[in-house]
XYZ file of C-alpha atoms in Angstrom:
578
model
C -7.247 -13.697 10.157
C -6.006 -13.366 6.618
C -6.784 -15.077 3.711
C -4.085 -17.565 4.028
C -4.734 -18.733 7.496
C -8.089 -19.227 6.217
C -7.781 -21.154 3.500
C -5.126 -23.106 5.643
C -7.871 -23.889 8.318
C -10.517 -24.731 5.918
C -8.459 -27.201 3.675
C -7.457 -28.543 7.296
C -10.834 -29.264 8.303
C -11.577 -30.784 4.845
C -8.473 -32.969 5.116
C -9.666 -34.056 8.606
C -13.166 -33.897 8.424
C -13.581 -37.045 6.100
C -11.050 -38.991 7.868
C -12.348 -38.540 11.354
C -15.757 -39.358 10.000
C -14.708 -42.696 8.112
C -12.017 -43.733 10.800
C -14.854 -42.775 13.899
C -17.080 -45.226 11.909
C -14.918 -47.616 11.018
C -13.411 -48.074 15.061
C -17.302 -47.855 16.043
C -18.577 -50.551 14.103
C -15.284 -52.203 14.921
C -15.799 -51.715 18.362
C -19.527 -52.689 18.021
C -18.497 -55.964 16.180
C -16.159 -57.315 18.668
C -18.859 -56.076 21.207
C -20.825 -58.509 20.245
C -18.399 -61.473 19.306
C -17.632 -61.216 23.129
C -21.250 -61.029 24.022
C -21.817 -64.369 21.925
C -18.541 -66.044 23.368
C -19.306 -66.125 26.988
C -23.056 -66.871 26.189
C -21.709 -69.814 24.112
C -19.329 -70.772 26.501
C -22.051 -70.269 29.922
C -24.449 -72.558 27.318
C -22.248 -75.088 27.105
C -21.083 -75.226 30.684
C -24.826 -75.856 31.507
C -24.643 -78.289 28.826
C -21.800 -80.322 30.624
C -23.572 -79.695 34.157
C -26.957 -81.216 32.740
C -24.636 -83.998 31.459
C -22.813 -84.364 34.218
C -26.333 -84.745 36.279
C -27.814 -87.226 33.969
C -24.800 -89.586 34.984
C -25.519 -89.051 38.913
C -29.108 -89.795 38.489
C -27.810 -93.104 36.503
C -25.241 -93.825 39.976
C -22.399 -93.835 37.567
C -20.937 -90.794 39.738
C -22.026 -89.048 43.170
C -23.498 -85.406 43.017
C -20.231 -84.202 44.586
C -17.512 -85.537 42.304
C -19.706 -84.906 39.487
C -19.802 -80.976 40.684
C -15.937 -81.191 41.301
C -15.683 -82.343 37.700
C -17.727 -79.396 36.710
C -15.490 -77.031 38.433
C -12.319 -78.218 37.380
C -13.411 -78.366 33.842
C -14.320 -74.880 33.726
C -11.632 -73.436 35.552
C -8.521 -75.886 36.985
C -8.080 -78.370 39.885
C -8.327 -77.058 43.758
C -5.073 -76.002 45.067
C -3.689 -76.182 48.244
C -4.263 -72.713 49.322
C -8.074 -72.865 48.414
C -7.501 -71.028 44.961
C -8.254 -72.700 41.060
C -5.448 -71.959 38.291
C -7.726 -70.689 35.209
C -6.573 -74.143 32.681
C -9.841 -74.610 31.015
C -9.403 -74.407 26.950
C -12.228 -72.333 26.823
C -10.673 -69.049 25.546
C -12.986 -65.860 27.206
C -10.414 -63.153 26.558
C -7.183 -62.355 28.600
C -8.992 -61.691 31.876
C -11.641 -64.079 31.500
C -13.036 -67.122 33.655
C -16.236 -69.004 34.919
C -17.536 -67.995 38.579
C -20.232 -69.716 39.986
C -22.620 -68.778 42.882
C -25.904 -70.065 44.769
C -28.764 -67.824 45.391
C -27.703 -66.861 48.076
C -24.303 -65.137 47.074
C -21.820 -68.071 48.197
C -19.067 -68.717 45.662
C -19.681 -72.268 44.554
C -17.008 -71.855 42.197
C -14.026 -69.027 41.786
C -10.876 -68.721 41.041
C -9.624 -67.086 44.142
C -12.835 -66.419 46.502
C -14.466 -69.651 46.468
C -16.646 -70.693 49.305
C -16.714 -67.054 50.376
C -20.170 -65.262 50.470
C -20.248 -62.007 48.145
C -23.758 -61.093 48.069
C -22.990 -57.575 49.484
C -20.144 -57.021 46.950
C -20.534 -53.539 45.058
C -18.356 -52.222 42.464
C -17.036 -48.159 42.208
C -20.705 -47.030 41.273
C -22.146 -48.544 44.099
C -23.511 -51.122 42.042
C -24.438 -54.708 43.835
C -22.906 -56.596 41.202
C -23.751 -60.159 42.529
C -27.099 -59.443 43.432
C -27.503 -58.106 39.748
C -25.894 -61.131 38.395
C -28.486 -63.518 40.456
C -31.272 -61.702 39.581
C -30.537 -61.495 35.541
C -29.900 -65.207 36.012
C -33.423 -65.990 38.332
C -34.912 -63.925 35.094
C -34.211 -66.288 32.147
C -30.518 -65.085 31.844
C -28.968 -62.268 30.904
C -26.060 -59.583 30.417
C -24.422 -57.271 33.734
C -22.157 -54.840 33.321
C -20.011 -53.561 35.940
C -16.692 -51.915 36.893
C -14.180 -53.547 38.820
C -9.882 -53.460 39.319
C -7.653 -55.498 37.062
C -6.132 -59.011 39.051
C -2.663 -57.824 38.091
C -2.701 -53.932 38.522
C -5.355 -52.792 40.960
C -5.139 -49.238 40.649
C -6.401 -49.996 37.483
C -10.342 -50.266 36.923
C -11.997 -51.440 33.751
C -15.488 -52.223 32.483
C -16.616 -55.860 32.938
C -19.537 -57.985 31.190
C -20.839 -61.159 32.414
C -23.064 -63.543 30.755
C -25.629 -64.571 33.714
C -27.957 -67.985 33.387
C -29.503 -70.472 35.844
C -29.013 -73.984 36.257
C -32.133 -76.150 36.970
C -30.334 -79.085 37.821
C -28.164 -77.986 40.947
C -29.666 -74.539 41.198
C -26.443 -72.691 40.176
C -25.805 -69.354 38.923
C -23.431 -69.889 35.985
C -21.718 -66.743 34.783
C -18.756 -66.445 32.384
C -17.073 -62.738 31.190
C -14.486 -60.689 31.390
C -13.245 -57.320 30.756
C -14.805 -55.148 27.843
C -10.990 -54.751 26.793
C -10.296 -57.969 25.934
C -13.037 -58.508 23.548
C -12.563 -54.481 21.641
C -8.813 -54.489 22.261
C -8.752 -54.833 18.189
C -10.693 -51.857 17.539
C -8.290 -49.915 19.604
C -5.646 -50.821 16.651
C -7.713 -49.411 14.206
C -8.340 -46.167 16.220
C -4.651 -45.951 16.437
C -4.339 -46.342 12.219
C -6.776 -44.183 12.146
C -4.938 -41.204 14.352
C -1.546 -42.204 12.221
C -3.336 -41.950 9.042
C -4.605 -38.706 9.810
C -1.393 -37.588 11.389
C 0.322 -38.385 8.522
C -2.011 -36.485 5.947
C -2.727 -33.022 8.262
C 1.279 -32.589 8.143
C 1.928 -33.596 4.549
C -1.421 -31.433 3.645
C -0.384 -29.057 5.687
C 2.884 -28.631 3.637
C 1.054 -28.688 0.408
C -1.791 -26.704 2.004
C 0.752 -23.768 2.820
C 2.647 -23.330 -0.105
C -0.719 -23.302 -2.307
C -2.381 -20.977 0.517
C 1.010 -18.432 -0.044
C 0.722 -18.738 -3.609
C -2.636 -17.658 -3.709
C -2.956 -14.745 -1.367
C 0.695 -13.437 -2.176
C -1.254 -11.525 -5.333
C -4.190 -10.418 -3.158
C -1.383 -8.735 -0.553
C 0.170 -7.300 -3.291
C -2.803 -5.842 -4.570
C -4.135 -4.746 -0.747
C -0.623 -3.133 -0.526
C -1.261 -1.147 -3.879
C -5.006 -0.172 -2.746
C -3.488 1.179 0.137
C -1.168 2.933 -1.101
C -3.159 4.301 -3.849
C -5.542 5.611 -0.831
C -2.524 7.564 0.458
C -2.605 9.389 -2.795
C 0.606 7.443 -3.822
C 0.297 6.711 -7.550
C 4.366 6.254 -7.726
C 4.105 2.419 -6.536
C 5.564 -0.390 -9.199
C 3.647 -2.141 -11.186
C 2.390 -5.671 -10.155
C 3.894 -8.273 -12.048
C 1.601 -9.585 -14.719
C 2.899 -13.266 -15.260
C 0.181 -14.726 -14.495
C -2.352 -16.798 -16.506
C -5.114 -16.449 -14.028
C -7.930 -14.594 -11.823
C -5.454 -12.912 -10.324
C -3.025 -12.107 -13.375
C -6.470 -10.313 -14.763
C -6.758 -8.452 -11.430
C -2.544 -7.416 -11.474
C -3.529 -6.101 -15.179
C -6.531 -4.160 -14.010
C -4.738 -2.738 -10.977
C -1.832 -1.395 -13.070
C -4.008 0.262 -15.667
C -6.441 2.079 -13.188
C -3.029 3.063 -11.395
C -1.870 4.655 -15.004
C -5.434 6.195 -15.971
C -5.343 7.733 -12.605
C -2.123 9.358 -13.142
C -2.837 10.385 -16.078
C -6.014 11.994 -15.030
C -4.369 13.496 -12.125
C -1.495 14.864 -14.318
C -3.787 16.475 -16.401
C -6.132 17.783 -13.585
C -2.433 19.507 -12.293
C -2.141 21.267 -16.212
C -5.772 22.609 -16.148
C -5.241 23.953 -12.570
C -1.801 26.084 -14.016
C -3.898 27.302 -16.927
C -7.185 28.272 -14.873
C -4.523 29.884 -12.239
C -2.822 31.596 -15.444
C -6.085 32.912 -16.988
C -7.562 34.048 -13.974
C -4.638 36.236 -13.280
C -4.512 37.568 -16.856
C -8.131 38.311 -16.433
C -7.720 39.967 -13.325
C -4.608 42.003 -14.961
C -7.575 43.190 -17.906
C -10.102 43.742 -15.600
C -7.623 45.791 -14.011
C -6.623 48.157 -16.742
C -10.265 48.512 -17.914
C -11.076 49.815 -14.906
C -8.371 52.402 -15.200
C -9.704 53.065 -18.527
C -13.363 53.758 -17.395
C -12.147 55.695 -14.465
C -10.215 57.711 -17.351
C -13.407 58.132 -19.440
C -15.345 59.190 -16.670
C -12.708 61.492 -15.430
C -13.424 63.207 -19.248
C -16.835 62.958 -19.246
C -16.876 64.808 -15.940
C -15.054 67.555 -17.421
C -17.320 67.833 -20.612
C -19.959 68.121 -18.171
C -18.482 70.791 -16.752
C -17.927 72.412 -19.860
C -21.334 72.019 -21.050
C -22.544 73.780 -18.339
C -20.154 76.700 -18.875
C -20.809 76.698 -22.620
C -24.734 76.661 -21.538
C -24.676 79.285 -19.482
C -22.869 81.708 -22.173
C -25.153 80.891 -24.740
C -27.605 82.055 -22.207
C -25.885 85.638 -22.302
C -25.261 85.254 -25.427
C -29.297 85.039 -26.008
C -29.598 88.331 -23.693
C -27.524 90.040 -25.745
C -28.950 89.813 -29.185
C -32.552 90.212 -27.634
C -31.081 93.505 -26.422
C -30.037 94.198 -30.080
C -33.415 93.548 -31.327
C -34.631 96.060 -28.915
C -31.928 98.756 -29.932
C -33.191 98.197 -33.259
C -36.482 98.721 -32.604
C -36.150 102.162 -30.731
C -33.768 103.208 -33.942
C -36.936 102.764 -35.645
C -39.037 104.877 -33.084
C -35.884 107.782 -32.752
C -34.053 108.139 -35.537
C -32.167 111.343 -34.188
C -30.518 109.136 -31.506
C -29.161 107.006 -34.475
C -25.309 107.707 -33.827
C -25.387 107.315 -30.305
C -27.402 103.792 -30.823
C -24.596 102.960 -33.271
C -22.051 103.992 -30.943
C -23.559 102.018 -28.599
C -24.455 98.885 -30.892
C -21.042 98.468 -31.887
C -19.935 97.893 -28.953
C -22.324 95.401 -27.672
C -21.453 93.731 -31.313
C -17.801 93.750 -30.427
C -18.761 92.011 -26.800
C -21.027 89.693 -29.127
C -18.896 88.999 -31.174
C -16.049 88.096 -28.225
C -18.632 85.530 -26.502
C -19.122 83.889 -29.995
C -15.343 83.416 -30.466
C -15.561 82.427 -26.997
C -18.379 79.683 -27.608
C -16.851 78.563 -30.945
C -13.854 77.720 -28.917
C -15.403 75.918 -26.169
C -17.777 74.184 -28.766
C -14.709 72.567 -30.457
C -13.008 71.288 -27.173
C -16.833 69.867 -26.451
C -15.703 68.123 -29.935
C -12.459 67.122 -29.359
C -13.242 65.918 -25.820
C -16.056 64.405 -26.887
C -13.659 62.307 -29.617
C -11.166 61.322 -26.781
C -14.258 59.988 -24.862
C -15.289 58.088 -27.977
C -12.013 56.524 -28.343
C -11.703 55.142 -24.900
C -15.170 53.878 -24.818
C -13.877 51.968 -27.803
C -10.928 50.637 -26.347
C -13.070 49.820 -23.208
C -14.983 47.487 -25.870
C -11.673 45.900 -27.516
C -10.689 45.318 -24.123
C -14.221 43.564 -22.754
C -13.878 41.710 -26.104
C -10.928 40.047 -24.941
C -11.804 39.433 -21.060
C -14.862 37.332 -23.590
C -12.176 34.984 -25.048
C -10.700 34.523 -21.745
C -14.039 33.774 -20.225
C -14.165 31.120 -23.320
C -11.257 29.067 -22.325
C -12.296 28.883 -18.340
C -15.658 27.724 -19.467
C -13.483 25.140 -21.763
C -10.943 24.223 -19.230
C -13.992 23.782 -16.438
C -16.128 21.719 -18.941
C -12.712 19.395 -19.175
C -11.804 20.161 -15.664
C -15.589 18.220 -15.013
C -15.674 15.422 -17.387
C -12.341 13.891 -16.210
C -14.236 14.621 -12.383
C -16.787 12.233 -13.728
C -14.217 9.628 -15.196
C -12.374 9.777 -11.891
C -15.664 8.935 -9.951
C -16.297 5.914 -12.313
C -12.763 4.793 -12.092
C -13.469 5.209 -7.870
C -16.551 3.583 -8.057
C -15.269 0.580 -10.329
C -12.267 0.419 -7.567
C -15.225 -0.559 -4.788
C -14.753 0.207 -1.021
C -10.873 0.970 -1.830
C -11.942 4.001 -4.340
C -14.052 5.857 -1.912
C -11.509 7.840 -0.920
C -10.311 9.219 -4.377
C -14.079 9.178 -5.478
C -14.897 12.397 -2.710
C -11.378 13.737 -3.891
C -13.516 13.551 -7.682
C -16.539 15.004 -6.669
C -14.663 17.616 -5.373
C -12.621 18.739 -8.219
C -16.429 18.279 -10.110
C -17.740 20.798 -7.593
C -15.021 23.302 -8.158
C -15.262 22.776 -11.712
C -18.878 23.663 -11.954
C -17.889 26.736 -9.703
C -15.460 27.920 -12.318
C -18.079 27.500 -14.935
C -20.898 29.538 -13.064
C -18.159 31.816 -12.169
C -17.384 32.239 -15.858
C -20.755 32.254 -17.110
C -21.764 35.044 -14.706
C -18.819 37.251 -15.577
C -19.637 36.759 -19.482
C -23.322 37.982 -18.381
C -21.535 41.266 -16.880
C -19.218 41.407 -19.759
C -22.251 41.223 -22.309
C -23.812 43.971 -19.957
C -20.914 46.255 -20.345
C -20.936 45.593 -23.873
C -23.890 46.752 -24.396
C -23.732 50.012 -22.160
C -21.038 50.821 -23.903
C -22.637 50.415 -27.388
C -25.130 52.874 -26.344
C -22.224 54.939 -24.583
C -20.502 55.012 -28.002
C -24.194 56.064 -29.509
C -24.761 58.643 -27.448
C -21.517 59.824 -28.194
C -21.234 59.933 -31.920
C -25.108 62.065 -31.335
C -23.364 64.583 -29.051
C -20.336 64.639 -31.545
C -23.198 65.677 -34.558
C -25.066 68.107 -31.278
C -22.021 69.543 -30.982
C -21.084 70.198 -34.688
C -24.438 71.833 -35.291
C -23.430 74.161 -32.313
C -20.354 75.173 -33.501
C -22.166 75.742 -36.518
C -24.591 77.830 -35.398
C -21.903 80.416 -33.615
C -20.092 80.728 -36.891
C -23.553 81.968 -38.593
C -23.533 84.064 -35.725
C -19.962 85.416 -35.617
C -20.438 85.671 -39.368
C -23.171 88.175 -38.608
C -21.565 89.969 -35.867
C -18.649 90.735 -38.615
C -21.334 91.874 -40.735
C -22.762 94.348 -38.026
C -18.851 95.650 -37.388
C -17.985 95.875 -40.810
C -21.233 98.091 -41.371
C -21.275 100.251 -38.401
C -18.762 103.157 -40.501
C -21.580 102.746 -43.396
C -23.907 103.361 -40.802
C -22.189 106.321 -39.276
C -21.485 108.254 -43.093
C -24.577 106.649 -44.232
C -27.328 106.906 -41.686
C -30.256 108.155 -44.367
C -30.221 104.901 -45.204
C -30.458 103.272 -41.720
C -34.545 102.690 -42.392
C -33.898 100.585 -45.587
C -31.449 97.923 -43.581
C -33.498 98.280 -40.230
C -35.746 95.721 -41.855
C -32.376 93.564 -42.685
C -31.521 94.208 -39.195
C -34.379 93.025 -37.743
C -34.205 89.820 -40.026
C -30.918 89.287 -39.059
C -30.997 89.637 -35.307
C -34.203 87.131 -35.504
C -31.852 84.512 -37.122
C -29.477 85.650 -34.494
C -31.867 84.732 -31.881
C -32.806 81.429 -33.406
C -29.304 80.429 -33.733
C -28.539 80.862 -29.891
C -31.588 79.624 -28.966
C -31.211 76.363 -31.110
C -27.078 76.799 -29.506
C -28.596 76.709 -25.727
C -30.978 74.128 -26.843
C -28.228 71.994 -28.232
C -25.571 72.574 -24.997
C -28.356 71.421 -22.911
C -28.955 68.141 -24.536
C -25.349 67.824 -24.640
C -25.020 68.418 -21.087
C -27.993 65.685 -20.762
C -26.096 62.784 -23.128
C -22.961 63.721 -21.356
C -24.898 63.145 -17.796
C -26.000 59.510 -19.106
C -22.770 58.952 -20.063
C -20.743 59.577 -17.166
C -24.191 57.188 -15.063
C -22.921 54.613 -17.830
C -19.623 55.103 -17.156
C -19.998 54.354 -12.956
C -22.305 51.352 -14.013
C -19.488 50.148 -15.911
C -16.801 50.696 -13.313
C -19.578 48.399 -10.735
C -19.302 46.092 -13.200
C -15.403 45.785 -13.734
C -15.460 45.764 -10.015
C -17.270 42.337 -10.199
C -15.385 40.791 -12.777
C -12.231 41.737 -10.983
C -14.225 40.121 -7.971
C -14.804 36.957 -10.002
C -11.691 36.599 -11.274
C -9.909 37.117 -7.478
C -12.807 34.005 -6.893
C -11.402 31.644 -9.874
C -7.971 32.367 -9.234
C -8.793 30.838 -5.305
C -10.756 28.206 -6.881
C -7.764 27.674 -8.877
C -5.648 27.538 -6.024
C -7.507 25.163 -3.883
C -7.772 22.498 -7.118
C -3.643 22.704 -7.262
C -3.594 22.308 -3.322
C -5.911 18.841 -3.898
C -4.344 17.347 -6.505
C -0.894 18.446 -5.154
C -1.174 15.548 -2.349
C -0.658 12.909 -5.369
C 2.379 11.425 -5.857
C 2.604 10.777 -9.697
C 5.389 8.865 -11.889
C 7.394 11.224 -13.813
């Protein structure tokens, strides 16, 4: 039932409520009243027919009239003159209603006096209860006097019963049961009137309440339908609906104001939710497109580092021979010492191995700068890896921004929802939602700035370990030049040697401090490759823990661009004013 119909039926009941009361009283006491009046009329009039029989006995005790003329007298006073067929007209001015008349009996049931049945015997006479009426009458009458109450057929339409009350009293003169009554109906006929002003009056006010009722009722809960149509609307996740009109001064005025600017917050929120969700889809795919290329960049830097390990092995293992070789000269040296008349074959034979010496430095000293120069194109793509990580950071910034906004207007939404009652439960899961995904994004964001701030650091200590290699390998390259510079030494002396070997004892001594240089220098060369080979080892573990970790960011970014999709998909099912 709607409000309307409701306040219809209630103002109806109120309307009829008070009327039926006062008008149920009013034909009650009414009816009780003229109860009563008729009660007191025919026991007035039975007194006063006793009255005239005690009279009328007093005058046949003083023989100024005999018993049965003086009973006659009675008779026709009280009810009319005997007519030829046996019956009495009712003539007597004593008014008991319509229907009512005197009837006298014996104790023994005989009609002493009637108008129609007199002289018959009615003791057995019962009404439509089964009531022995006469008997009852006798017996209230043998008992002081008294009221009966029966039901009995109209004289002049007996298909027609009605309730009957006779006044019932004994005579101690002639022994006579005088009773007097009628029906009920002629003594509350009156109150009947009032019943019927009563059912007018009410008549009258239900249909012109009614009217009023109906038009107040419609005024009333026009605004509430209005406001039920909005609500449901609203639940549909239309927001497009008109305003409600806001002309009016009252309760429900306030509640058409209210409605309208929850509607506009709401798409305004939602129109806003719809912006962050383009700019979280927007960053997520620019950080997927950086993630991207910094993997291609590590995969580029390790590609290099791989082949400086490489190198570094190569380079190690020649500075290995290279080691041999001048520990061979030393021992050439040492046996010119011991056999000096072998001198120009040793020299013959040590210029050689200083022409293969020197070859394998040249060699080294070449390989040692592209260690460098590799080693510089490594540091400048770990450095771009770091500009590039820098700016995935910045991205990561505004997500964390956008979700932080992204979650507040979440938690205004579930206010608005939860100010909106039973209607906003709906949009208030749609809220938590969007809060949900929100704080997704942020933990998202958060984590990927924790791997971001890991790579960051790796490669700090990538870029470290490179500028140490870079010095590692500078003090290598170093170290061959001494070396090749002595080697050029040994080739330019081997014709002073040959013309000059009387004086091959004084620079055998120079020799051998030379070649121990020699020997220091490679071994400080192989010494320095190896660590090289080490740092370049870490590197390239750096360098796979770095592509892991642009894996997960690309990962994470794949995850907020979804969670960027599925907020567009919700807020999508609005429909928003333009």
């Amino acid at each position: 039932m709607g409000i309307r119909n409701k306040m219809m039926a209630i103002s109806a009941v109120l309307l009829l409520l008070p009327g039926l009361i006062v008008g149920g009283t009013a034909y009650y006491t009414a009816n009780q009243g003229l109860n009563e009046s008729g009660e007191t009329t025919i026991e007035n009039a039975v007194t006063m027919a006793l009255m005239l029989i005690d009279t009328m006995d007093q005058q046949v005790e003083a023989g100024a009239i005999t018993l049965e003329d003086a009973q006659e007298q009675v008779k026709e006073y009280l009810l009319g003159e005997m007519q030829e067929d046996g019956t009495r007209p009712i003539t007597s001015d004593i008014d008991l209603g319509e229907y009512g008349y005197f009837v006298i009996y014996d104790e023994e049931g005989n009609e002493v006096a009637h108008p129609t049945l007199e002289g018959e015997n009615v003791w057995e006479a019962q009404d439509e209860q089964g009531r022995f009426l006469v008997q009852d009458q006798i017996a209230a009458a043998q008992a002081g006097g008294g009221f009966t109450v029966y039901s009995w057929e109209f004289p002049d339409d007996p298909d027609r019963t009605g309730e009957k009350i006779m006044y019932n009293e004994m005579d101690p003169n002639w022994d006579w049961v005088v009773t007097a009554g009628s029906y009920m109906v002629d003594y509350n006929e009156a109150s009947n009137a009032i019943l019927w002003a009563v059912v007018w009056t009410l008549s009258g006010a239900l249909v012109i309440g009614g009217v009023a009722i109906y038009f107040f009722a419609n005024s009333l809960s026009r605004p509430v339908k209005d406001v039920q149509d909005q609500l449901k609307a609203m639940s549909e996740n239309d927001l497009a609906q008109e305003d409600l009109p806001e002309n009016r001064k009252d309760e429900f005025g306030d509640l058409a104001r209210s409605m309208n600017l929850m509607k506009h917050n709401m798409n305004g929120m939602v129109a806003k939710i719809i912006d962050y969700a383009n700019q979280l889809a927007s960053s997520s795919e620019e950080l997927t497109a950086s993630s991207e290329e910094t993997t291609k960049a590590t995969e580029q830097v390790t590609e290099s580092i791989t082949n400086i390990s490489e190198s570094s092995a190569d380079q190690s293992e020649m500075a290995n021979a290279m080691q041999e070789d001048v520990m061979d000269v030393s021992e050439i040296i040492a046996r010119i010492q011991g056999n000096m008349k072998k001198v120009n074959a040793a020299v013959d034979d040590t210029a050689s191995r200083v022409e293969e010496g020197k070859q394998q430095v040249d060699d080294s000293s070449d390989k040692m700068g592209m260690i460098r120069q590799q080693t510089a194109t490594a540091v400048s793509s770990i450095h771009e890896l770091s500009q590039k990580s820098q700016e995935i950071e910045g991205i990561l910034g505004l997500i964390t921004d956008i979700s932080e906004q992204t979650n507040l207007l979440a938690l205004n939404a579930a206010i608005e929802a939860a100010r909106a009652g039973e209607h906003g439960k709906g949009f208030a899961v749609v809220a938590d939602e969007v809060r949900k995904l929100a704080e997704e994004s942020n933990r998202s964001a958060g984590k990927i700035s924790g791997l971001v701030g890991e790579i960051q650091h790796d490669i700090e200590k990538a870029t470290n370990v490179m500028k140490e290699n870079e010095n590692r390998v500078e003090e290598g390259r170093h170290s061959i030049s001494l070396t090749g510079e002595a080697f050029d030494k040994i080739a330019s002396s081997k014709d002073t040697i040959v013309t000059l070997s009387g004086e091959v004892s004084s620079h055998i001594e120079s020799a051998n401090t030379t070649t121990g240089k020699v020997v220091e220098a490679v071994m400080k060369t192989v010494q320095g490759v190896e660590e090289a080979t080490q740092e370049v080892t870490s590197i390239a573990s750096s360098a796979e823990e770095q592509t892991a970790s642009m894996e997960e960011v690309a990962s994470a970014a794949a995850s907020l661009s979804q969670i960027a999709d599925d907020l567009d998909e919700i807020v999508s099912s609005f429909q928003t004013k333009k």
